[in-house]
XYZ file of C-alpha atoms in Angstrom:
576
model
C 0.000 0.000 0.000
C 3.085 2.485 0.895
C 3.809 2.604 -2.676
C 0.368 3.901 -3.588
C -0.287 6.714 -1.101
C 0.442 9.910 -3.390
C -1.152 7.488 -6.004
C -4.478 7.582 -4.161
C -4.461 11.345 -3.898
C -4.200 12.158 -7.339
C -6.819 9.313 -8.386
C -9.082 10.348 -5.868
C -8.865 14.277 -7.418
C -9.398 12.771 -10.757
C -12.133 10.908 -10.092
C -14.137 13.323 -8.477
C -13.538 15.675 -11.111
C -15.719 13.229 -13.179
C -17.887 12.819 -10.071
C -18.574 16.452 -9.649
C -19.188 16.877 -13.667
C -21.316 14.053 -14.411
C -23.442 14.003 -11.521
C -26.211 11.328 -11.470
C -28.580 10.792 -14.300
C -31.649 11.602 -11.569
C -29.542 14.716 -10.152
C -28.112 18.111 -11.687
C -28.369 16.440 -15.134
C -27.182 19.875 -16.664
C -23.561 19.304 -15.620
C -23.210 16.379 -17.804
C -22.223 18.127 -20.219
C -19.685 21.129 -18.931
C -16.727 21.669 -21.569
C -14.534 23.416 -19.328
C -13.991 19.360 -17.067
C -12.254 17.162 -17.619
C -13.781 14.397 -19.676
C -10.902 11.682 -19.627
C -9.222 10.254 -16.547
C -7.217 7.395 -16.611
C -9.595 4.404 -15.055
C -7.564 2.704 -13.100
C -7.504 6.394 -10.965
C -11.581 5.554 -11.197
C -11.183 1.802 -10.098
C -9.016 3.303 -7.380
C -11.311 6.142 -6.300
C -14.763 3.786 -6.403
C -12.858 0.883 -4.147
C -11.923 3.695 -1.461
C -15.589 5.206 -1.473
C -16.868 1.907 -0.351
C -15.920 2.021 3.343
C -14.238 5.508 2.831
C -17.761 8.055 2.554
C -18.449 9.065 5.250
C -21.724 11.142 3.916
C -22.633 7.388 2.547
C -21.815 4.880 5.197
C -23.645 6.612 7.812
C -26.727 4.155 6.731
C -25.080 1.426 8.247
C -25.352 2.890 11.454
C -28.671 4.089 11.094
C -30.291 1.482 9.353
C -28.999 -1.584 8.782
C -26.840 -2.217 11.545
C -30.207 -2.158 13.290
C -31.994 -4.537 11.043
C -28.974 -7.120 11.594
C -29.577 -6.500 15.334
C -25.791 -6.373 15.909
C -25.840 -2.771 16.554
C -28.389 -1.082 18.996
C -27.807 1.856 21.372
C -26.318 4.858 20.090
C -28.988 7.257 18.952
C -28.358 6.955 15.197
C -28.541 3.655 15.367
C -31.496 3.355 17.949
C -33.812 6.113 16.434
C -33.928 5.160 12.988
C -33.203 1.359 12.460
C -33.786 0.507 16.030
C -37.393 1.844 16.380
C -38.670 1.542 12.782
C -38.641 5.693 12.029
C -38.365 6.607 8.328
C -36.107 9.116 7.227
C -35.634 9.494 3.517
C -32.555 11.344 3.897
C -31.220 8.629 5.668
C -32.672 6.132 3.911
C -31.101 7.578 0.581
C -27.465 7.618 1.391
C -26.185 4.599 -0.954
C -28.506 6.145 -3.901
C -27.497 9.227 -3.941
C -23.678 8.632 -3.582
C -22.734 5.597 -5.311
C -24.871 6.741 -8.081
C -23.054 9.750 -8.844
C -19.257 8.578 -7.324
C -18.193 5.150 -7.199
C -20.584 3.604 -9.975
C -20.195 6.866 -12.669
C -16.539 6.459 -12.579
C -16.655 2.779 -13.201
C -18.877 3.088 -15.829
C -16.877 5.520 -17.654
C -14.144 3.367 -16.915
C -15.941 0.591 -18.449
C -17.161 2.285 -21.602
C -13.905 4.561 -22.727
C -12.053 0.826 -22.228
C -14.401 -1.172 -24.307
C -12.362 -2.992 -27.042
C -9.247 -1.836 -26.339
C -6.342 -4.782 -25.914
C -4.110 -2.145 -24.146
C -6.884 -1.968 -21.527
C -8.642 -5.350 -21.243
C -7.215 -5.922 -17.436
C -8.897 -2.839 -16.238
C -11.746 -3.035 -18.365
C -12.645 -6.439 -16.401
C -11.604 -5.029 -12.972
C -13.912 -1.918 -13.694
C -16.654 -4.602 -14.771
C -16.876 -6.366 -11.332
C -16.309 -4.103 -9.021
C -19.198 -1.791 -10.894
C -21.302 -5.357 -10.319
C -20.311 -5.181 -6.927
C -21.433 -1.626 -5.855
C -24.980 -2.096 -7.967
C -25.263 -5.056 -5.527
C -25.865 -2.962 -2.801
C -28.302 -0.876 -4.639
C -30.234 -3.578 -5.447
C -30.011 -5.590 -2.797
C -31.119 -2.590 -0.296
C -33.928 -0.614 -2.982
C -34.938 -3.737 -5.035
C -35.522 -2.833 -9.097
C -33.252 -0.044 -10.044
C -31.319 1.985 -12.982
C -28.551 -0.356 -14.291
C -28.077 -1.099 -18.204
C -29.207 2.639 -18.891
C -27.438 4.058 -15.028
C -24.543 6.528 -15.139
C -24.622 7.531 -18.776
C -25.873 10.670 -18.637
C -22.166 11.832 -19.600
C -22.147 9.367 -22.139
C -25.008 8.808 -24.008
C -27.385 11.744 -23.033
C -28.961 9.214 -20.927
C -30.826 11.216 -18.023
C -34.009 9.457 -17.165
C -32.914 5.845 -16.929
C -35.224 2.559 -16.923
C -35.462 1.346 -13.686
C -34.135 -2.316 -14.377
C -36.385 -5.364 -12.625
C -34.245 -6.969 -10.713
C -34.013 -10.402 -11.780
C -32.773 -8.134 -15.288
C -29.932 -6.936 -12.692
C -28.904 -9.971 -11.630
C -29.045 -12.138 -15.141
C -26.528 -9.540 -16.139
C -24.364 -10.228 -13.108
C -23.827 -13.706 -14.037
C -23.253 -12.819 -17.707
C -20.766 -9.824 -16.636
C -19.212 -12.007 -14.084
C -18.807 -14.550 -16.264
C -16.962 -12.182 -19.352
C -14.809 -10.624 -16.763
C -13.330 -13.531 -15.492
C -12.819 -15.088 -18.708
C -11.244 -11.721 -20.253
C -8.713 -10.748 -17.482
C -5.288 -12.040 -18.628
C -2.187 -11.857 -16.914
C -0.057 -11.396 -20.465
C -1.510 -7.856 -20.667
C -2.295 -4.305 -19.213
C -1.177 -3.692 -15.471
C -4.429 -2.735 -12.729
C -2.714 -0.221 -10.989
C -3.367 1.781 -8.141
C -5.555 -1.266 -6.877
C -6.009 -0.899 -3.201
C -7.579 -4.616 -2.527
C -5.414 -7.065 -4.905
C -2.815 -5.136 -5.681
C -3.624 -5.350 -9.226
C -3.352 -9.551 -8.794
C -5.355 -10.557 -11.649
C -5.460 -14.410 -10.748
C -7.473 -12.874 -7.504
C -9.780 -10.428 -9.698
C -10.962 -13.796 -11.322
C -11.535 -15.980 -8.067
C -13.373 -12.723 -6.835
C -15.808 -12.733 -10.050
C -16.153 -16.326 -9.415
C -16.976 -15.898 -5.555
C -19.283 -12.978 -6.015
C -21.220 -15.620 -8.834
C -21.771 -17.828 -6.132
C -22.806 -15.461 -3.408
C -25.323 -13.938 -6.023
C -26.789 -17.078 -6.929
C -27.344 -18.362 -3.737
C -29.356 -14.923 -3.788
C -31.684 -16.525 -5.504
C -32.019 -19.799 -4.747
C -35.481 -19.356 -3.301
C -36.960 -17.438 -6.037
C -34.801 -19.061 -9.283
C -33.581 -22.397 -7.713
C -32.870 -23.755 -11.259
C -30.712 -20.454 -12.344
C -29.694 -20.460 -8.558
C -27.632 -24.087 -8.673
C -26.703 -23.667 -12.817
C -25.032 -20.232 -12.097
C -23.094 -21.407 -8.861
C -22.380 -24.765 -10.017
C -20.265 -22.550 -13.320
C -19.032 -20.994 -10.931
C -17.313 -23.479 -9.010
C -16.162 -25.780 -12.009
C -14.212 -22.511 -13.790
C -10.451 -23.240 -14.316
C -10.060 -19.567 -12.611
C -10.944 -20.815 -9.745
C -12.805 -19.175 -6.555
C -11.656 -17.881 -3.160
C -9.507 -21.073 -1.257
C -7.457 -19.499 1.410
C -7.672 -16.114 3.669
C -4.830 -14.895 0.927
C -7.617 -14.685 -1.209
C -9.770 -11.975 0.761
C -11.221 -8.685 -1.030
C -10.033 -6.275 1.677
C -9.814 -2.602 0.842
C -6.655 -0.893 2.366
C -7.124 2.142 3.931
C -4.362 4.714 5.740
C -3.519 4.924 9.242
C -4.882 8.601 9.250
C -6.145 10.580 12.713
C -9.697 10.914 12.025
C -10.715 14.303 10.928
C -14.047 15.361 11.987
C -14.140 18.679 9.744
C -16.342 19.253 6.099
C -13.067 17.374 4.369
C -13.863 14.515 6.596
C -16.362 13.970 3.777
C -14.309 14.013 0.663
C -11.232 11.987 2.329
C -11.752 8.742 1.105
C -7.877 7.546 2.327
C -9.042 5.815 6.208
C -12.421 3.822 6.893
C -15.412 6.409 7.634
C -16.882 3.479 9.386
C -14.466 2.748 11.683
C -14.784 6.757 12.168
C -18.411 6.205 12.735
C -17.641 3.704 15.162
C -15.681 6.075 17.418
C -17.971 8.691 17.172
C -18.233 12.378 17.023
C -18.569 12.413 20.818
C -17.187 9.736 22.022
C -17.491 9.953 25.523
C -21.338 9.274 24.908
C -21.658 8.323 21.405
C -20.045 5.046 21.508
C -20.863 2.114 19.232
C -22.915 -0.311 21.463
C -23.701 -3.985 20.671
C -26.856 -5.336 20.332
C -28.840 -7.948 22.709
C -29.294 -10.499 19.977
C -25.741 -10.112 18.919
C -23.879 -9.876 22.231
C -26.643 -12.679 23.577
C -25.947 -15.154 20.724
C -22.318 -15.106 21.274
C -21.917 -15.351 24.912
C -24.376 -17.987 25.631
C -22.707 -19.994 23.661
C -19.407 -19.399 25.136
C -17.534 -17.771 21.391
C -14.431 -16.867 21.588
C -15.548 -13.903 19.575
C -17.591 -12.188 22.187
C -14.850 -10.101 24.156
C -12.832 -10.091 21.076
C -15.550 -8.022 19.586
C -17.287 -6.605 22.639
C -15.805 -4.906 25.618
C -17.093 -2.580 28.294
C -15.547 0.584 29.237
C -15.193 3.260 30.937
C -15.547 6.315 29.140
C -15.462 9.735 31.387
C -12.116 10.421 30.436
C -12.315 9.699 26.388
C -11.884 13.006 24.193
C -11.315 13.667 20.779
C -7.545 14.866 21.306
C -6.905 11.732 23.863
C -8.879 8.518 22.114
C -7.002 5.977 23.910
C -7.938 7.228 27.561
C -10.472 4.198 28.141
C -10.286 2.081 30.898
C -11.967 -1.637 29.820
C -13.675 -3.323 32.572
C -14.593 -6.267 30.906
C -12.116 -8.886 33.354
C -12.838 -7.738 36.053
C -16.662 -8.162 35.340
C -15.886 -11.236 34.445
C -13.688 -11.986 37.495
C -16.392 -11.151 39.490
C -19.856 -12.684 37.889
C -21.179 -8.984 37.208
C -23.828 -8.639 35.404
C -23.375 -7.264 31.111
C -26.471 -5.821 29.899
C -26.050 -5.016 26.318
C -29.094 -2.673 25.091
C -32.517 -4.658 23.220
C -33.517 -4.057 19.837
C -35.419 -0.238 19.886
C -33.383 0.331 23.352
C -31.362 3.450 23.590
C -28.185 2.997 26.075
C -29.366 5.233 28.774
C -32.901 4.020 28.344
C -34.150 2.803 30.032
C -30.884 2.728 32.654
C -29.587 -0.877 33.439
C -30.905 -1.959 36.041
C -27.770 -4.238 37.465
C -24.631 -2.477 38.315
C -21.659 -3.609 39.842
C -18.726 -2.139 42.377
C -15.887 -1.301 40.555
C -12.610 -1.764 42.429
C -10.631 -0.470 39.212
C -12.780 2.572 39.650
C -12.493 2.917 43.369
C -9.025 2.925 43.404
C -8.536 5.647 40.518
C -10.899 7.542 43.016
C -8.296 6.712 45.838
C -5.660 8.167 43.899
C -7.639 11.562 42.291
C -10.133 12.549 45.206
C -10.227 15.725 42.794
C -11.698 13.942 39.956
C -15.329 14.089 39.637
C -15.854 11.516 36.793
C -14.196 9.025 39.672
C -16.676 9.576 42.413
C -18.965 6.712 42.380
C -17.442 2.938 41.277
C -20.653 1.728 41.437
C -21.220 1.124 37.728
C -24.692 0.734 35.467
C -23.787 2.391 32.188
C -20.388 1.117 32.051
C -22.067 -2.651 31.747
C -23.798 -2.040 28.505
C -20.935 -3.721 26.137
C -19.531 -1.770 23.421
C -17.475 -2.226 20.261
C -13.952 -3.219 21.286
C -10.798 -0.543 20.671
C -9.290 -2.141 17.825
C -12.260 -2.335 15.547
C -11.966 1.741 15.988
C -9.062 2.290 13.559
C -8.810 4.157 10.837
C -6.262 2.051 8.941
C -9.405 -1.527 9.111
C -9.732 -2.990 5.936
C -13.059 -2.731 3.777
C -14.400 -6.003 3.658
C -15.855 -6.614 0.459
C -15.643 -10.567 0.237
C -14.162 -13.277 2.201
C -12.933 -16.798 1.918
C -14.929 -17.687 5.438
C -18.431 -16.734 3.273
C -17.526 -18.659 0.478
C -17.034 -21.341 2.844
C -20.208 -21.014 4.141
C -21.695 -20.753 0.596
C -20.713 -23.934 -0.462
C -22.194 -25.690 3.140
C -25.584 -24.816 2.299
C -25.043 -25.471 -1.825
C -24.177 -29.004 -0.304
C -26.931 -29.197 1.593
C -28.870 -28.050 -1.523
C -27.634 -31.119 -3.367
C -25.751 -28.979 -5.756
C -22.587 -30.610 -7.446
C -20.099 -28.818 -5.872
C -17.739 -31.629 -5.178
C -16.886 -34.265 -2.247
C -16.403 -32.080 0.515
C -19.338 -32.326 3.298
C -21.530 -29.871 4.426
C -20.106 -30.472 8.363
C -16.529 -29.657 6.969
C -17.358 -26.663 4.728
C -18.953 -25.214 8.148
C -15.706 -26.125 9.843
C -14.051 -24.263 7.802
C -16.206 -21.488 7.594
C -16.346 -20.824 11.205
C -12.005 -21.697 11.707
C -11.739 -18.716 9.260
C -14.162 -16.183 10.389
C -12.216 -16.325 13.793
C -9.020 -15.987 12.209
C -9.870 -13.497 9.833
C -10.375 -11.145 13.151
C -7.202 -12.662 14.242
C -5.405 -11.632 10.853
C -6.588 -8.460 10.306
C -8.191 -6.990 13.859
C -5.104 -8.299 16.100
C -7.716 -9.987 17.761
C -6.657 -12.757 20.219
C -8.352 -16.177 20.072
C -6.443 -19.209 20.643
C -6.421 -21.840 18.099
C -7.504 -24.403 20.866
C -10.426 -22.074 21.758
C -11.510 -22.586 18.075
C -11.362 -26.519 18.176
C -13.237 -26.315 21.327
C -15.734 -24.291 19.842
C -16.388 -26.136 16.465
C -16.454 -29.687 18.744
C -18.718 -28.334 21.341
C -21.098 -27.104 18.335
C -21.550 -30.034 16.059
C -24.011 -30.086 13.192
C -23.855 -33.449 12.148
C -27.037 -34.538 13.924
C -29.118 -31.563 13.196
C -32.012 -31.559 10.865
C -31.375 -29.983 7.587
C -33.259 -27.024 8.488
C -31.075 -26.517 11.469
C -28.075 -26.935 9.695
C -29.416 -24.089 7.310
C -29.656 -22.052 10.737
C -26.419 -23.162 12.082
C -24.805 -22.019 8.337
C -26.361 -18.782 8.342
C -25.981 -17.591 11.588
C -22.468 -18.018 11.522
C -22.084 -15.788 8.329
C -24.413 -13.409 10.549
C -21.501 -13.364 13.239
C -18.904 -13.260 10.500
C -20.677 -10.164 8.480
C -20.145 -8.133 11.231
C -17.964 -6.142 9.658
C -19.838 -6.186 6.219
C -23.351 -5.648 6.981
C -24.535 -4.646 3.545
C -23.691 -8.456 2.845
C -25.171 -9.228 6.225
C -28.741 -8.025 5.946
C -29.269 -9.369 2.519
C -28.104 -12.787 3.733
C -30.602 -12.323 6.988
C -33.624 -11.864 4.561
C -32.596 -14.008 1.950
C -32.044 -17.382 3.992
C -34.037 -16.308 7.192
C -31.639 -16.613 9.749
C -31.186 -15.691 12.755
C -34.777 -15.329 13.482
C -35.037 -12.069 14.960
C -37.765 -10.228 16.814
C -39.250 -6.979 15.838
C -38.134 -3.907 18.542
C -41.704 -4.146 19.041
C -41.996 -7.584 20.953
C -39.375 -6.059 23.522
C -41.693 -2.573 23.989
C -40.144 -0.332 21.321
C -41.029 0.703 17.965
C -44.295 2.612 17.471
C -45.704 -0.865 15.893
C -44.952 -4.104 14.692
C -44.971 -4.092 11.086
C -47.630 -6.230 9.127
C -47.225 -7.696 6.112
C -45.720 -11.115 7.350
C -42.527 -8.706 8.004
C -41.133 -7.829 11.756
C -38.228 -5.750 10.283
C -38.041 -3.943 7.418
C -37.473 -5.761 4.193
C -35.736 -2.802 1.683
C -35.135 0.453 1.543
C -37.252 3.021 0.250
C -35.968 4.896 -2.887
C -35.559 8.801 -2.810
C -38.699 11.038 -2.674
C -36.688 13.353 -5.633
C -36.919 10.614 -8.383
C -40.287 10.910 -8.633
C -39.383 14.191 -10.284
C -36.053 13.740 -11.284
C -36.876 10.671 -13.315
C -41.046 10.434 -12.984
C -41.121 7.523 -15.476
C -38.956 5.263 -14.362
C -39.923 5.614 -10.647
C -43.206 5.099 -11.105
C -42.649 2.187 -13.412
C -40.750 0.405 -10.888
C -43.641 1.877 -8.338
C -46.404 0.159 -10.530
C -44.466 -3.144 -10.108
C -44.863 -2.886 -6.540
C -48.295 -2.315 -6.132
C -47.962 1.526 -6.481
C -46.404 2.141 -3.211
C -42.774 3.012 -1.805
C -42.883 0.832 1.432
C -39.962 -0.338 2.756
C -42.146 -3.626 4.232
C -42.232 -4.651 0.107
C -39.872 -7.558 -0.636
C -37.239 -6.974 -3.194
C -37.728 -9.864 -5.963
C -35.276 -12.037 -4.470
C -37.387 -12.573 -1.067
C -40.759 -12.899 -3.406
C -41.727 -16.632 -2.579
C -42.481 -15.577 1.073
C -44.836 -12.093 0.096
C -47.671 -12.260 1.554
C -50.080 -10.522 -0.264
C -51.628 -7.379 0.365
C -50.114 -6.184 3.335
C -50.310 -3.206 5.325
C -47.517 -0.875 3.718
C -45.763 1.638 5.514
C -45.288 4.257 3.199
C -41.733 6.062 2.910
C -43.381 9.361 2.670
């Protein structure tokens, strides 16, 4: 990455020249076509600036905290998180935050990319790259609003394109496979260098086990709805000579910078450190702390993971400024030492309410009270706050990778395509789980300087057998493991929640919060709705895609992909 720092400045000032030119095809559609811009940037300074957008906007990855952390029920506490997500309030400017930015940024660039390096042999590596990670990034879109712009998106620039068809979504993902499938096959070792690549490094034998991966993730998308196309696509997938992700060497990390996080206006536009680790700390972070879900928290301790206080800690925050980050003292051993009580906050529960009602005496506490009479935020070691578990240091800095894909999920992929029947080789569904869950502990390990001993793994694994479970309950035991292991990509995580069901989770409503349970057949939200401004901005296509879901924008409508379990004619809650 060293090599690539001044790199990353002057591709990120490239690329948002073309960003800030060639807005959107829904937004400022007159500044498509400004001569005095620049209209040609090279596209590997576009691949470079759309992989850093993914985990670096901070403008865009605030929905994760607001939303969808929520929905995953790993996340609960904080306001952000606790107001919107938490307790089922809409907010469309919330709600549009991966619309409106990867629209115009990340998915524009690599769309010019793609088009100016059509055809060309001197470009074919990039071309590919530009190709799969644009696949990628529509994912999201898709996966979170349902049908969307796509075959017409992001030409506005290009082809005078300004009111783009709103693309069904099976459309969308048929031309994954088929885009997936070209990419792979095209990128060639023999030719143009991928520079400035800030996940492989421009390694193009991992480019084509990522296309490969992402095939199978995408199809097991929609194995419910498509189960033929479902086990054709991922079956391909598996059988290509390219290959697909085998080791943790083969993880789709984004690098980012070991940068102090800057919580000024550039904050926005500084792409170079991970806005969500950023998030994570907070812009007050003596009480705006990232706190960990019930379910979440729940789930991992009672079954005695390893994970849990590698993930989750409690501190003690009084002391915690901007200037001083570090000044946290973690209680967590001693609680444990001493049987207290944790009481992580319940889905639609904010952190100070209602207040825990178990505390503990703190004898860390007392004695810093020994030793500064003077200091107020010492004078009473009896703790309640300081029990509600939080997001551990080291998932705080600014230099975490972006986790786009891992070799852990395709392990877990290819359990339940076992368990499916699909012809994806010898291996058993018990092992692929094995391995699944051996390398979502070490990838915190690896890249988190987690510590979990290897012997705490094998204990693990052998004290949770799936051998004798049902089918069904092997699904659950798959699933919920790639729940604990998309932790850190929840994007991935929520789709894979709604897609395969599990872990069954319980609406804020059953524990007292949310104004109601939604109806419908659906406790949480099922999508997000799409921005109030495109039913001006582009009134056609909106209402098209409107039209196919019964007229309304409700985020309790299932995206096409969860349509087998619909139940029809439910009470919508309108985003408006």
């Amino acid at each position: 990455m060293k090599r690539y720092k001044s790199y990353i400045k002057t591709a990120m000032c490239m690329a948002l020249a073309l960003a800030f030119t060639a807005c959107s095809d829904e937004y400022m559609n007159d500044m498509n076509t400004d001569p005095s811009k620049a209209e040609n940037i090279d596209p590997n300074s576009q691949l470079t600036f759309a992989e850093l957008q993914t985990y670096g906007d901070l403008g865009m990855i605030e929905i994760y905290r607001s939303y969808i952390g929520a929905f995953t029920q790993q996340l609960m506490g904080c306001w952000n998180t606790t107001n919107y997500g938490g307790q089922h309030k809409i907010d469309n400017n919330e709600m549009n935050r991966f619309w409106t930015n990867l629209y115009t940024t990340g998915i524009k660039n690599l769309v010019d990319a793609e088009v100016k390096t059509e055809g060309d042999e001197n470009k074919v590596n990039i071309h590919a790259a530009a190709v799969i990670y644009k696949v990628y990034l529509m994912s999201i879109i898709t996966d979170t609003y349902g049908d969307a712009p796509y075959s017409e998106a992001a030409r506005g620039f290009i082809s005078g394109i300004t009111s783009p068809r709103y693309d069904t979504q099976e459309e969308i993902y048929n031309s994954f496979f088929t885009e997936l499938t070209e990419a792979a096959a095209a990128l060639d070792d023999k030719k143009d260098e991928i520079t400035g690549d800030v996940i492989f490094n421009g390694d193009i034998r991992k480019w084509k086990k990522l296309a490969n991966s992402l095939r199978m993730r995408y199809a097991m998308r929609i194995s419910d709805v498509s189960p033929q196309k479902a086990q054709e696509e991922f079956e391909k997938a598996f059988t290509d000579p390219a290959g697909y992700m085998t080791s943790a060497d083969d993880n789709a990390l984004i690098e980012y910078m070991e940068l102090t996080f800057n919580f000024g206006q550039e904050a926005y536009t500084d792409y170079r450190r991970n806005a969500l680790s950023q998030l994570y700390f907070g812009n007050d972070p003596a009480n705006n702390q990232t706190y960990i879900c019930s379910t979440f928290f729940n789930t991992l301790k009672d079954n005695n993971d390893p994970r849990t206080f590698a993930l989750t800690r409690c501190y003690f925050d009084k002391g915690l400024t901007q200037s001083n980050p570090n000044n946290r003292i973690d209680l967590t051993d001693e609680m444990l030492e001493l049987g207290a009580q944790f009481n992580p906050s319940k889905p639609g529960e904010f952190w100070y309410e209602p207040w825990p009602d178990n505390g503990y005496w703190s004898e860390i506490i007392a004695d810093l009270k020994e030793r500064y009479p003077d200091n107020t935020n010492y004078s009473n070691p009896w703790l309640q706050d300081a029990t509600r578990p939080k997001l551990a240091q080291n998932f705080l800095k600014s230099d975490n990778p972006g986790v786009v894909m891992t070799y852990a999920e395709v392990e877990f992929l290819l359990a339940e395509a076992k368990l499916k029947g699909w012809n994806v080789g010898a291996t058993s569904v018990e092992q692929h789980y094995e391995n699944g869950v051996k390398a979502s502990m070490a990838f915190l390990v690896d890249n988190y300087d987690c510590e979990i001993d290897d012997q705490d793994i094998n204990d693990y694994i052998a004290n949770h057998p799936i051998s004798a479970l049902s089918d069904e309950g092997k699904k659950e035991a798959i699933n919920t493991q790639a729940w604990i292991l998309h932790f850190h990509n929840l994007s991935e995580c929520w789709a894979n929640i709604r897609r395969s069901g599990y872990p069954k989770l319980k609406s804020p409503a059953e524990y007292g919060y949310a104004a109601d349970k939604l109806t419908g057949g659906y406790d949480i939200p099922v999508r997000l709705c799409y921005p109030i401004l495109e039913s001006s901005y582009n009134k056609e296509g909106y209402q098209e895609a409107l039209d196919r879901m019964g007229g309304t924008n409700s985020w309790n409508i299932p995206v096409w992909w969860l349509s087998l379990i619909h139940i029809s004619e439910p009470t919508r809650l309108r985003c408006i």
